[in-house]
CSV table of C-alpha atoms in Angstrom, one decimal:
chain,number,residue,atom,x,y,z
A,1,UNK,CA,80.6,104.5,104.2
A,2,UNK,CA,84.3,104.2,104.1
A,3,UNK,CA,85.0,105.3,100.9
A,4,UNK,CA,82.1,108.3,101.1
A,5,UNK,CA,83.6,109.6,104.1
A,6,UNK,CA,87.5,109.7,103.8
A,7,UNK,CA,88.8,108.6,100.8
A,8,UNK,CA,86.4,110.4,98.2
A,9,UNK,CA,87.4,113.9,99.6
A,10,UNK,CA,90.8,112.7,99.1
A,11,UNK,CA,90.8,112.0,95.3
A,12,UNK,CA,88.4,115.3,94.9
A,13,UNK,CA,91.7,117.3,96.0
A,14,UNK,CA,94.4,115.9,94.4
A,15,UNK,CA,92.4,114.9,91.2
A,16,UNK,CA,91.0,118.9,91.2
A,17,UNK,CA,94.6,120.2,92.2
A,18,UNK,CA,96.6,118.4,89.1
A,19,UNK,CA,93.5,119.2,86.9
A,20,UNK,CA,93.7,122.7,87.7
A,21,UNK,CA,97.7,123.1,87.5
A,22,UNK,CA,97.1,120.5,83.6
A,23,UNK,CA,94.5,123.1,82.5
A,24,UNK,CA,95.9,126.1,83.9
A,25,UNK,CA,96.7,127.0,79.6
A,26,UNK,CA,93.4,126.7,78.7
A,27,UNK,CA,91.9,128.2,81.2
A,28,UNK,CA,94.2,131.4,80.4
A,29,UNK,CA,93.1,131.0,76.8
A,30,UNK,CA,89.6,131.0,77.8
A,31,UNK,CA,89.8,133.8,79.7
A,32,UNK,CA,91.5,136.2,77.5
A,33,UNK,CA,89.0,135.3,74.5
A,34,UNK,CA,85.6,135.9,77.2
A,35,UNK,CA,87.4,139.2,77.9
A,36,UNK,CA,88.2,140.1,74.3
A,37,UNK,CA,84.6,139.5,73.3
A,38,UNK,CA,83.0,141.8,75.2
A,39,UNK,CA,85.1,143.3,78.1
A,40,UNK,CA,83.2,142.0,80.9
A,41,UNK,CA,83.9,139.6,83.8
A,42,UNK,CA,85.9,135.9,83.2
A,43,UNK,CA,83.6,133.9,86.2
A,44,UNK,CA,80.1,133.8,86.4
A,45,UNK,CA,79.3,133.2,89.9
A,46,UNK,CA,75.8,131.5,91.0
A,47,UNK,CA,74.7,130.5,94.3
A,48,UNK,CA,73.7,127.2,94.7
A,49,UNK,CA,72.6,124.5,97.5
A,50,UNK,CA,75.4,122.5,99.1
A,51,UNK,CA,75.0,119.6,101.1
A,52,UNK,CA,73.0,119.7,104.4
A,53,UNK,CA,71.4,122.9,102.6
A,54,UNK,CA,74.6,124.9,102.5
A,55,UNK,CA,74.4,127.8,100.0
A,56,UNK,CA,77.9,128.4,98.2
A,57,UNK,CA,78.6,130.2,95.1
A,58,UNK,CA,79.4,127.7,92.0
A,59,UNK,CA,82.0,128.9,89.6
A,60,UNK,CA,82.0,128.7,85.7
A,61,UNK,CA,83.1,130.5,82.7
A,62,UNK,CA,80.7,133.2,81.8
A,63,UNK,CA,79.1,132.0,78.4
A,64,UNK,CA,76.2,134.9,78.6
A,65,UNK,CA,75.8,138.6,78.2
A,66,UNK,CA,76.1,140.5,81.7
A,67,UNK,CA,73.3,140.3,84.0
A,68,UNK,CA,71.4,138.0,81.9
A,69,UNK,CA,69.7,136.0,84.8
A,70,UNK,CA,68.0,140.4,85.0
A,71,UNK,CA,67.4,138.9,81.4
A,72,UNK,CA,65.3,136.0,81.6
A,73,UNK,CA,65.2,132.8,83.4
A,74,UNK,CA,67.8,130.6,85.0
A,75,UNK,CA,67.3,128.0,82.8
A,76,UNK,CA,69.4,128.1,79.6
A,77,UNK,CA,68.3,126.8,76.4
A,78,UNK,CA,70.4,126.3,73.0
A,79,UNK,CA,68.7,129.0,70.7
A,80,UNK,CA,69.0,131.4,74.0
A,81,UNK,CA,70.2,135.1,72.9
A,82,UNK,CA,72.0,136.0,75.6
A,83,UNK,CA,74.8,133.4,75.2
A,84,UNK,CA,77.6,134.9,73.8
A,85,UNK,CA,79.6,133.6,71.1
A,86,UNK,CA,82.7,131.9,72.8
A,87,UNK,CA,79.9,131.2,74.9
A,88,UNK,CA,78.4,128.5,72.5
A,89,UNK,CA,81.5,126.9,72.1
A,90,UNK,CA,82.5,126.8,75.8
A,91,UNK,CA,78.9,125.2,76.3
A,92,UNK,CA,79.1,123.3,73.3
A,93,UNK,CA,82.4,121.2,74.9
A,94,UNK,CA,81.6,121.8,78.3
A,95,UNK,CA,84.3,123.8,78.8
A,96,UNK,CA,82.6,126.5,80.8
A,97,UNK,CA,82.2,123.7,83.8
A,98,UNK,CA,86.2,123.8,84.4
A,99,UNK,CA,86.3,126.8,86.9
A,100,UNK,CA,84.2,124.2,89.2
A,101,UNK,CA,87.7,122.3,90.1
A,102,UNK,CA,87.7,125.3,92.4
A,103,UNK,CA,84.3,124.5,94.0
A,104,UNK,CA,85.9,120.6,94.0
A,105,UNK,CA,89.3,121.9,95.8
A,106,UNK,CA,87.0,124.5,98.0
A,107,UNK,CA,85.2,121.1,99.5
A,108,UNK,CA,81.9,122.9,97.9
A,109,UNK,CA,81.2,120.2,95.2
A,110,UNK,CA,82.8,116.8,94.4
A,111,UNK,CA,83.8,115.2,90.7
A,112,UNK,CA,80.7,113.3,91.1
A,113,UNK,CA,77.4,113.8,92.7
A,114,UNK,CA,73.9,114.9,92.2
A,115,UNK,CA,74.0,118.7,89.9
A,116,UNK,CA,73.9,121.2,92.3
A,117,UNK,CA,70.1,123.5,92.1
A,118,UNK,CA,69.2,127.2,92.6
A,119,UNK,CA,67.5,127.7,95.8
A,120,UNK,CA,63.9,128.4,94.5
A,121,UNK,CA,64.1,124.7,92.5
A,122,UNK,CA,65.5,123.0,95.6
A,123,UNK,CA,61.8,124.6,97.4
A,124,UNK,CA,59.8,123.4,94.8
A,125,UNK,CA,61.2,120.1,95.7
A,126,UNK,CA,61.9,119.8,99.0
A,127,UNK,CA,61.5,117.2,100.4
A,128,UNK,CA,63.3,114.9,97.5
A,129,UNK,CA,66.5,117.3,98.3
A,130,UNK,CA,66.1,116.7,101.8
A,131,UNK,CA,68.2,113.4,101.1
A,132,UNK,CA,69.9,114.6,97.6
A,133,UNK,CA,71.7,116.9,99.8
A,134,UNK,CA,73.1,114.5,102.4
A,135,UNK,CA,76.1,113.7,100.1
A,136,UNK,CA,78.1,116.4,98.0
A,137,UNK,CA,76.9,117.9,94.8
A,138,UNK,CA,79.1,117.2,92.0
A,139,UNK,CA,80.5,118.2,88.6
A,140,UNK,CA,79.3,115.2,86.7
A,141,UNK,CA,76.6,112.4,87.8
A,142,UNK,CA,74.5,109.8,85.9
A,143,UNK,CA,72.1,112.6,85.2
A,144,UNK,CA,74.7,114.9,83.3
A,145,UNK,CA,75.0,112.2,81.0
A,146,UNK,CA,71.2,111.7,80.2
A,147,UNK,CA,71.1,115.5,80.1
A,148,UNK,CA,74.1,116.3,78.3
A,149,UNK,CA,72.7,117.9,75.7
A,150,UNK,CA,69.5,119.5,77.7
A,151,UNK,CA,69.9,122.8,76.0
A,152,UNK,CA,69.0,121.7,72.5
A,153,UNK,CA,66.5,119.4,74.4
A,154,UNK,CA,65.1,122.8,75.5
A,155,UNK,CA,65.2,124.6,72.8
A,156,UNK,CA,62.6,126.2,70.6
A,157,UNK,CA,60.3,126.0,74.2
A,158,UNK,CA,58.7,129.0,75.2
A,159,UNK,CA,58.1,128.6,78.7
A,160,UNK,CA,61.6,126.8,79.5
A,161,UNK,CA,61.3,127.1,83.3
A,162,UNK,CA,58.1,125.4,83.2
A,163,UNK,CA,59.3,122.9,81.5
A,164,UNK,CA,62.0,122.3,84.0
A,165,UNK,CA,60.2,122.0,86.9
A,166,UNK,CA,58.0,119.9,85.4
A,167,UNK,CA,59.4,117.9,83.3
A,168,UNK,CA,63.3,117.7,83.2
A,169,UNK,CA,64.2,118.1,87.0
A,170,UNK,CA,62.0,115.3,88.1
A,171,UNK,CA,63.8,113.0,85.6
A,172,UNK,CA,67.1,114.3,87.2
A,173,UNK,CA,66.3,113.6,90.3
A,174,UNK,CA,65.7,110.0,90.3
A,175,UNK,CA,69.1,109.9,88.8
A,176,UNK,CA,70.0,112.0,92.0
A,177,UNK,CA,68.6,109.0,94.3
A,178,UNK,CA,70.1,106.3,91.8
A,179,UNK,CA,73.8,107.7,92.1
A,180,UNK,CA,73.5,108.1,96.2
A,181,UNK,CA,72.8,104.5,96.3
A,182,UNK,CA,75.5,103.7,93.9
A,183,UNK,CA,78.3,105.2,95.7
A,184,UNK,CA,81.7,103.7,95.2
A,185,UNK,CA,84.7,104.3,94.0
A,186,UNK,CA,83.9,102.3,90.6
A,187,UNK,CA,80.9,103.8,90.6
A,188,UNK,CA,82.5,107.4,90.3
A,189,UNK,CA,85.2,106.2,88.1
A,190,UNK,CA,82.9,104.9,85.4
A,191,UNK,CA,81.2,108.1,85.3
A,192,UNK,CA,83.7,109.9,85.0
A,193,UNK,CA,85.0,108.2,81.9
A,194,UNK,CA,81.6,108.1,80.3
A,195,UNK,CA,82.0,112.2,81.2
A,196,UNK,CA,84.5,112.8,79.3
A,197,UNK,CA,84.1,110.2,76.5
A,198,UNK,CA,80.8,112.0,75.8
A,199,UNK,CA,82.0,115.3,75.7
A,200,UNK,CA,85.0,114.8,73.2
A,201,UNK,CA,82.5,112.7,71.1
């Protein structure tokens, strides 16, 4: 597809370049509060599967203690202890997701596309992921905005990653499949918008 191939790269760099330059402010504001709380790194780093397979290392604010995936699971839920307390307003706004403009300019992720996965959850479902990952994961996807909220969804469960696996990632990727055969420019447009009406709402 045209617009897949050529000029969907195109608006992921220049819309993740002027977002980045916009937002550099905040980003600096955000920063120096993570550090003031606790003294430990800015980025949390996380590798994740690219397309075609390709690992890369997915960028956010770190809204957790250090080393918590040594902790407990990868999964987060709302009532989780080891988020921080800038953390819970980062999360809350979805302001921890704004380092990923990095991944975007990098050519790791796109605005939109299927969440990116750990490795060990892309295993347990292989062979759905063996076409998720023929297009781009992304920052935002018709599944981020069923799941926008999934940490209070998650929360007061005791065995969250079982619940996860079993329950939430299925759902998530059947909105996976419905966005790659949605591709368009509207398509991505829309979502977008919906993206960021839902988060300032």
């Amino acid at each position: 597809m045209f617009y897949q191939r050529y000029i969907k790269r195109f608006l992921d760099f220049v819309l993740a370049l002027l977002g980045i330059i916009f937002l550099l402010p905040i980003f600096i504001v955000i920063a120096i509060l993570i550090k003031k709380e606790d003294g430990g790194s800015v980025l949390f780093k996380q590798v994740r599967v690219g397309q075609n397979g390709k690992p890369f290392k997915i960028y956010k604010f770190r809204t957790m203690v250090e080393n918590a995936e040594k902790l407990g699971s990868q999964v987060t839920k709302g009532d989780d202890p080891r988020i921080t307390k800038i953390g819970k307003f980062l999360r809350k706004y979805k302001l921890d997701e704004l380092p990923q403009l990095l991944n975007v300019l990098k050519g790791d992720m796109s605005l939109v596309g299927p969440r990116p996965e750990v490795p060990k959850y892309v295993e347990a479902y292989k062979e759905d992921y063996s076409e998720i990952l023929k297009v781009k994961p992304g920052i935002t996807d018709y599944a981020t905005l069923e799941y926008v909220n999934e940490e209070e969804v998650l929360k007061g469960v005791q065995d969250v990653e079982k619940v996860y696996l079993e329950k939430v990632l299925p759902e998530k990727i059947k909105y996976y499949k419905r966005y790659i055969n949605d591709i368009s420019f509207l398509t991505d447009l829309k979502l977008i918008i919906k993206t960021l009406i839902k988060i300032i709402r």
